[in-house]
PDB file of C-alpha atoms in Angstrom:
ATOM      1  CA  MET A   1     106.251 149.269  92.021  1.00 52.00           C
ATOM      2  CA  SER A   2     105.346 145.655  92.642  1.00 63.00           C
ATOM      3  CA  PHE A   3     102.255 143.891  91.375  1.00 69.00           C
ATOM      4  CA  GLY A   4     102.883 140.839  93.548  1.00 68.00           C
ATOM      5  CA  TYR A   5     104.062 138.638  90.693  1.00 66.00           C
ATOM      6  CA  PRO A   6     106.402 135.756  91.554  1.00 63.00           C
ATOM      7  CA  THR A   7     110.024 136.321  90.635  1.00 66.00           C
ATOM      8  CA  LEU A   8     111.350 135.159  87.286  1.00 59.00           C
ATOM      9  CA  ARG A   9     114.901 134.844  88.542  1.00 63.00           C
ATOM     10  CA  PRO A  10     116.043 131.241  88.921  1.00 56.00           C
ATOM     11  CA  GLN A  11     116.741 130.147  92.466  1.00 60.00           C
ATOM     12  CA  ASN A  12     119.842 128.099  93.062  1.00 60.00           C
ATOM     13  CA  ASP A  13     118.934 124.613  94.207  1.00 57.00           C
ATOM     14  CA  GLY A  14     122.535 123.697  95.080  1.00 56.00           C
ATOM     15  CA  ASP A  15     122.735 125.457  98.445  1.00 59.00           C
ATOM     16  CA  GLN A  16     121.558 122.389 100.326  1.00 58.00           C
ATOM     17  CA  PRO A  17     123.759 120.451 102.745  1.00 61.00           C
ATOM     18  CA  ILE A  18     125.565 117.461 101.296  1.00 61.00           C
ATOM     19  CA  LYS A  19     124.286 114.139 102.621  1.00 66.00           C
ATOM     20  CA  LEU A  20     126.563 111.180 102.037  1.00 63.00           C
ATOM     21  CA  PRO A  21     125.370 107.698 103.031  1.00 66.00           C
ATOM     22  CA  LYS A  22     127.200 106.658 106.177  1.00 73.00           C
ATOM     23  CA  GLY A  23     128.130 103.127 107.162  1.00 74.00           C
ATOM     24  CA  PRO A  24     128.207 101.572 110.629  1.00 78.00           C
ATOM     25  CA  TYR A  25     131.436 103.413 111.521  1.00 77.00           C
ATOM     26  CA  SER A  26     130.204 106.881 110.410  1.00 75.00           C
ATOM     27  CA  VAL A  27     132.343 106.691 107.291  1.00 75.00           C
ATOM     28  CA  PRO A  28     130.873 106.776 103.768  1.00 71.00           C
ATOM     29  CA  GLU A  29     130.998 103.284 102.240  1.00 74.00           C
ATOM     30  CA  THR A  30     132.353 103.862  98.767  1.00 73.00           C
ATOM     31  CA  LEU A  31     132.620 100.178  97.912  1.00 74.00           C
ATOM     32  CA  THR A  32     128.939  99.430  98.499  1.00 72.00           C
ATOM     33  CA  THR A  33     127.332 102.712  97.447  1.00 69.00           C
ATOM     34  CA  GLY A  34     129.779 103.527  94.664  1.00 68.00           C
ATOM     35  CA  LEU A  35     131.057 106.823  93.334  1.00 66.00           C
ATOM     36  CA  LYS A  36     127.850 107.665  91.496  1.00 58.00           C
ATOM     37  CA  ASN A  37     126.714 109.692  94.499  1.00 54.00           C
ATOM     38  CA  ALA A  38     129.391 112.300  93.758  1.00 56.00           C
ATOM     39  CA  ARG A  39     127.120 113.791  91.103  1.00 59.00           C
ATOM     40  CA  ASP A  40     124.391 114.311  93.701  1.00 61.00           C
ATOM     41  CA  THR A  41     126.730 116.380  95.886  1.00 61.00           C
ATOM     42  CA  THR A  42     127.590 118.974  93.256  1.00 64.00           C
ATOM     43  CA  PRO A  43     125.184 121.864  92.680  1.00 64.00           C
ATOM     44  CA  GLY A  44     123.439 121.926  89.336  1.00 70.00           C
ATOM     45  CA  HIS A  45     123.356 124.686  86.797  1.00 75.00           C
ATOM     46  CA  PRO A  46     121.544 127.823  88.000  1.00 72.00           C
ATOM     47  CA  LEU A  47     118.856 127.375  85.340  1.00 78.00           C
ATOM     48  CA  GLU A  48     118.243 123.716  86.227  1.00 78.00           C
ATOM     49  CA  TYR A  49     115.870 124.569  89.076  1.00 77.00           C
ATOM     50  CA  SER A  50     114.037 127.068  86.902  1.00 79.00           C
ATOM     51  CA  GLU A  51     113.540 124.548  84.102  1.00 83.00           C
ATOM     52  CA  LYS A  52     112.383 121.793  86.476  1.00 82.00           C
ATOM     53  CA  HIS A  53     109.698 124.008  87.975  1.00 83.00           C
ATOM     54  CA  TRP A  54     108.765 126.006  84.875  1.00 86.00           C
ATOM     55  CA  ALA A  55     105.136 124.836  84.744  1.00 88.00           C
ATOM     56  CA  GLU A  56     104.518 125.593  88.437  1.00 88.00           C
ATOM     57  CA  ASN A  57     106.113 129.037  88.121  1.00 87.00           C
ATOM     58  CA  GLN A  58     104.077 129.812  85.004  1.00 89.00           C
ATOM     59  CA  GLU A  59     100.847 128.713  86.697  1.00 92.00           C
ATOM     60  CA  ALA A  60     101.604 130.814  89.792  1.00 90.00           C
ATOM     61  CA  MET A  61     102.336 133.846  87.624  1.00 90.00           C
ATOM     62  CA  ASP A  62      99.159 133.350  85.577  1.00 91.00           C
ATOM     63  CA  PHE A  63      97.066 133.020  88.734  1.00 92.00           C
ATOM     64  CA  MET A  64      98.656 136.148  90.213  1.00 91.00           C
ATOM     65  CA  MET A  65      97.915 138.078  87.016  1.00 92.00           C
ATOM     66  CA  LEU A  66      94.313 136.845  87.006  1.00 93.00           C
ATOM     67  CA  ARG A  67      93.977 137.834  90.654  1.00 92.00           C
ATOM     68  CA  ASN A  68      95.227 141.361  89.977  1.00 92.00           C
ATOM     69  CA  MET A  69      93.043 141.850  86.892  1.00 94.00           C
ATOM     70  CA  GLN A  70      89.795 140.070  87.778  1.00 95.00           C
ATOM     71  CA  GLY A  71      89.897 139.479  91.523  1.00 94.00           C
ATOM     72  CA  ILE A  72      90.452 136.473  93.754  1.00 94.00           C
ATOM     73  CA  HIS A  73      87.413 134.606  92.419  1.00 96.00           C
ATOM     74  CA  MET A  74      88.951 133.851  89.004  1.00 95.00           C
ATOM     75  CA  PRO A  75      92.058 131.897  90.136  1.00 95.00           C
ATOM     76  CA  LEU A  76      89.931 130.065  92.706  1.00 96.00           C
ATOM     77  CA  ARG A  77      87.319 129.165  90.108  1.00 96.00           C
ATOM     78  CA  LEU A  78      89.955 128.040  87.607  1.00 96.00           C
ATOM     79  CA  LYS A  79      91.688 125.879  90.231  1.00 95.00           C
ATOM     80  CA  MET A  80      88.306 124.408  91.253  1.00 97.00           C
ATOM     81  CA  GLU A  81      87.524 123.534  87.625  1.00 96.00           C
ATOM     82  CA  GLN A  82      90.962 121.932  87.220  1.00 95.00           C
ATOM     83  CA  ASN A  83      90.425 119.808  90.332  1.00 96.00           C
ATOM     84  CA  ILE A  84      86.994 118.699  89.129  1.00 95.00           C
ATOM     85  CA  THR A  85      88.179 117.807  85.629  1.00 94.00           C
ATOM     86  CA  SER A  86      91.230 115.921  86.915  1.00 92.00           C
ATOM     87  CA  LYS A  87      88.947 113.586  88.895  1.00 91.00           C
ATOM     88  CA  MET A  88      86.693 112.748  85.932  1.00 88.00           C
ATOM     89  CA  GLN A  89      87.921 109.497  84.402  1.00 85.00           C
ATOM     90  CA  ARG A  90      86.678 106.520  82.488  1.00 85.00           C
ATOM     91  CA  LEU A  91      86.733 102.989  83.797  1.00 82.00           C
ATOM     92  CA  PRO A  92      90.241 101.811  84.771  1.00 79.00           C
ATOM     93  CA  CYS A  93      90.514  99.517  81.752  1.00 78.00           C
ATOM     94  CA  LEU A  94      89.912 102.430  79.353  1.00 81.00           C
ATOM     95  CA  PRO A  95      92.428 105.269  79.031  1.00 80.00           C
ATOM     96  CA  SER A  96      91.219 108.786  79.826  1.00 84.00           C
ATOM     97  CA  SER A  97      92.291 111.566  77.511  1.00 85.00           C
ATOM     98  CA  HIS A  98      91.721 114.458  79.990  1.00 89.00           C
ATOM     99  CA  VAL A  99      90.839 116.793  77.123  1.00 91.00           C
ATOM    100  CA  MET A 100      89.002 119.198  79.409  1.00 93.00           C
ATOM    101  CA  LEU A 101      91.945 119.419  81.846  1.00 93.00           C
ATOM    102  CA  ASP A 102      94.402 119.940  78.994  1.00 93.00           C
ATOM    103  CA  THR A 103      92.200 122.732  77.635  1.00 93.00           C
ATOM    104  CA  LEU A 104      91.979 124.459  81.026  1.00 92.00           C
ATOM    105  CA  THR A 105      95.730 124.274  81.633  1.00 91.00           C
ATOM    106  CA  GLY A 106      96.726 125.113  78.052  1.00 90.00           C
ATOM    107  CA  ARG A 107      98.509 121.809  77.439  1.00 90.00           C
ATOM    108  CA  ASN A 108      96.368 121.116  74.379  1.00 92.00           C
ATOM    109  CA  THR A 109      98.458 123.536  72.303  1.00 92.00           C
ATOM    110  CA  THR A 110     101.840 121.907  73.000  1.00 89.00           C
ATOM    111  CA  VAL A 111     103.406 118.574  72.079  1.00 90.00           C
ATOM    112  CA  ASP A 112     105.694 117.071  74.730  1.00 85.00           C
ATOM    113  CA  PHE A 113     107.544 113.808  75.195  1.00 84.00           C
ATOM    114  CA  ASP A 114     104.678 112.643  77.418  1.00 80.00           C
ATOM    115  CA  ASP A 115     102.319 112.890  74.455  1.00 83.00           C
ATOM    116  CA  ILE A 116     104.397 110.528  72.325  1.00 85.00           C
ATOM    117  CA  LEU A 117     106.420 108.268  74.620  1.00 84.00           C
ATOM    118  CA  ASN A 118     104.986 105.904  77.259  1.00 76.00           C
ATOM    119  CA  VAL A 119     101.351 106.375  76.273  1.00 78.00           C
ATOM    120  CA  ARG A 120      98.947 104.114  78.185  1.00 73.00           C
ATOM    121  CA  ASP A 121      96.784 103.637  75.086  1.00 73.00           C
ATOM    122  CA  GLU A 122      99.583 101.752  73.337  1.00 75.00           C
ATOM    123  CA  ALA A 123     100.563  99.447  76.198  1.00 74.00           C
ATOM    124  CA  GLU A 124     101.551  95.907  75.218  1.00 75.00           C
ATOM    125  CA  VAL A 125      99.851  94.315  78.210  1.00 74.00           C
ATOM    126  CA  LEU A 126      96.352  95.374  79.166  1.00 75.00           C
ATOM    127  CA  GLY A 127      94.823  94.485  82.494  1.00 77.00           C
ATOM    128  CA  HIS A 128      91.648  92.491  82.972  1.00 83.00           C
ATOM    129  CA  PRO A 129      88.757  95.000  83.019  1.00 83.00           C
ATOM    130  CA  HIS A 130      86.768  93.360  85.824  1.00 85.00           C
ATOM    131  CA  VAL A 131      89.787  93.089  88.123  1.00 86.00           C
ATOM    132  CA  LEU A 132      90.858  96.684  87.483  1.00 80.00           C
ATOM    133  CA  THR A 133      87.342  97.974  88.112  1.00 82.00           C
ATOM    134  CA  SER A 134      87.011  96.034  91.371  1.00 85.00           C
ATOM    135  CA  LEU A 135      90.405  97.338  92.543  1.00 81.00           C
ATOM    136  CA  LYS A 136      89.467 100.949  91.867  1.00 75.00           C
ATOM    137  CA  TYR A 137      85.932 100.887  93.253  1.00 72.00           C
TER     138      TYR A 137
END
């Protein structure tokens, strides 16, 4: 019995063809490109793909569950509200907190690296407000 939920099994991302950079004589140039590309040719861990796309998989599963329980209107309405709230911002010189978007997506209950590191509010160099506003509008 299937409810139409997306699969929870991780999909292997390493079954792609290997692409090495080729030089003018159709031979990989190891001296110019280096050996660091060898890591790109090996397949990753089977759970690596699952962890990279965890948020998208969780959102797809939540939308599928909402669709089965409440109908197609609920995922569409939730996605519409997320699109509307993601476009609402302050002026470019002022940072937007996106509290409404975080509440709709459930990110307000978690603390990630993005919440602590590389925050735009604590930037050392701020742009000129008039220039930033004229560039955006």
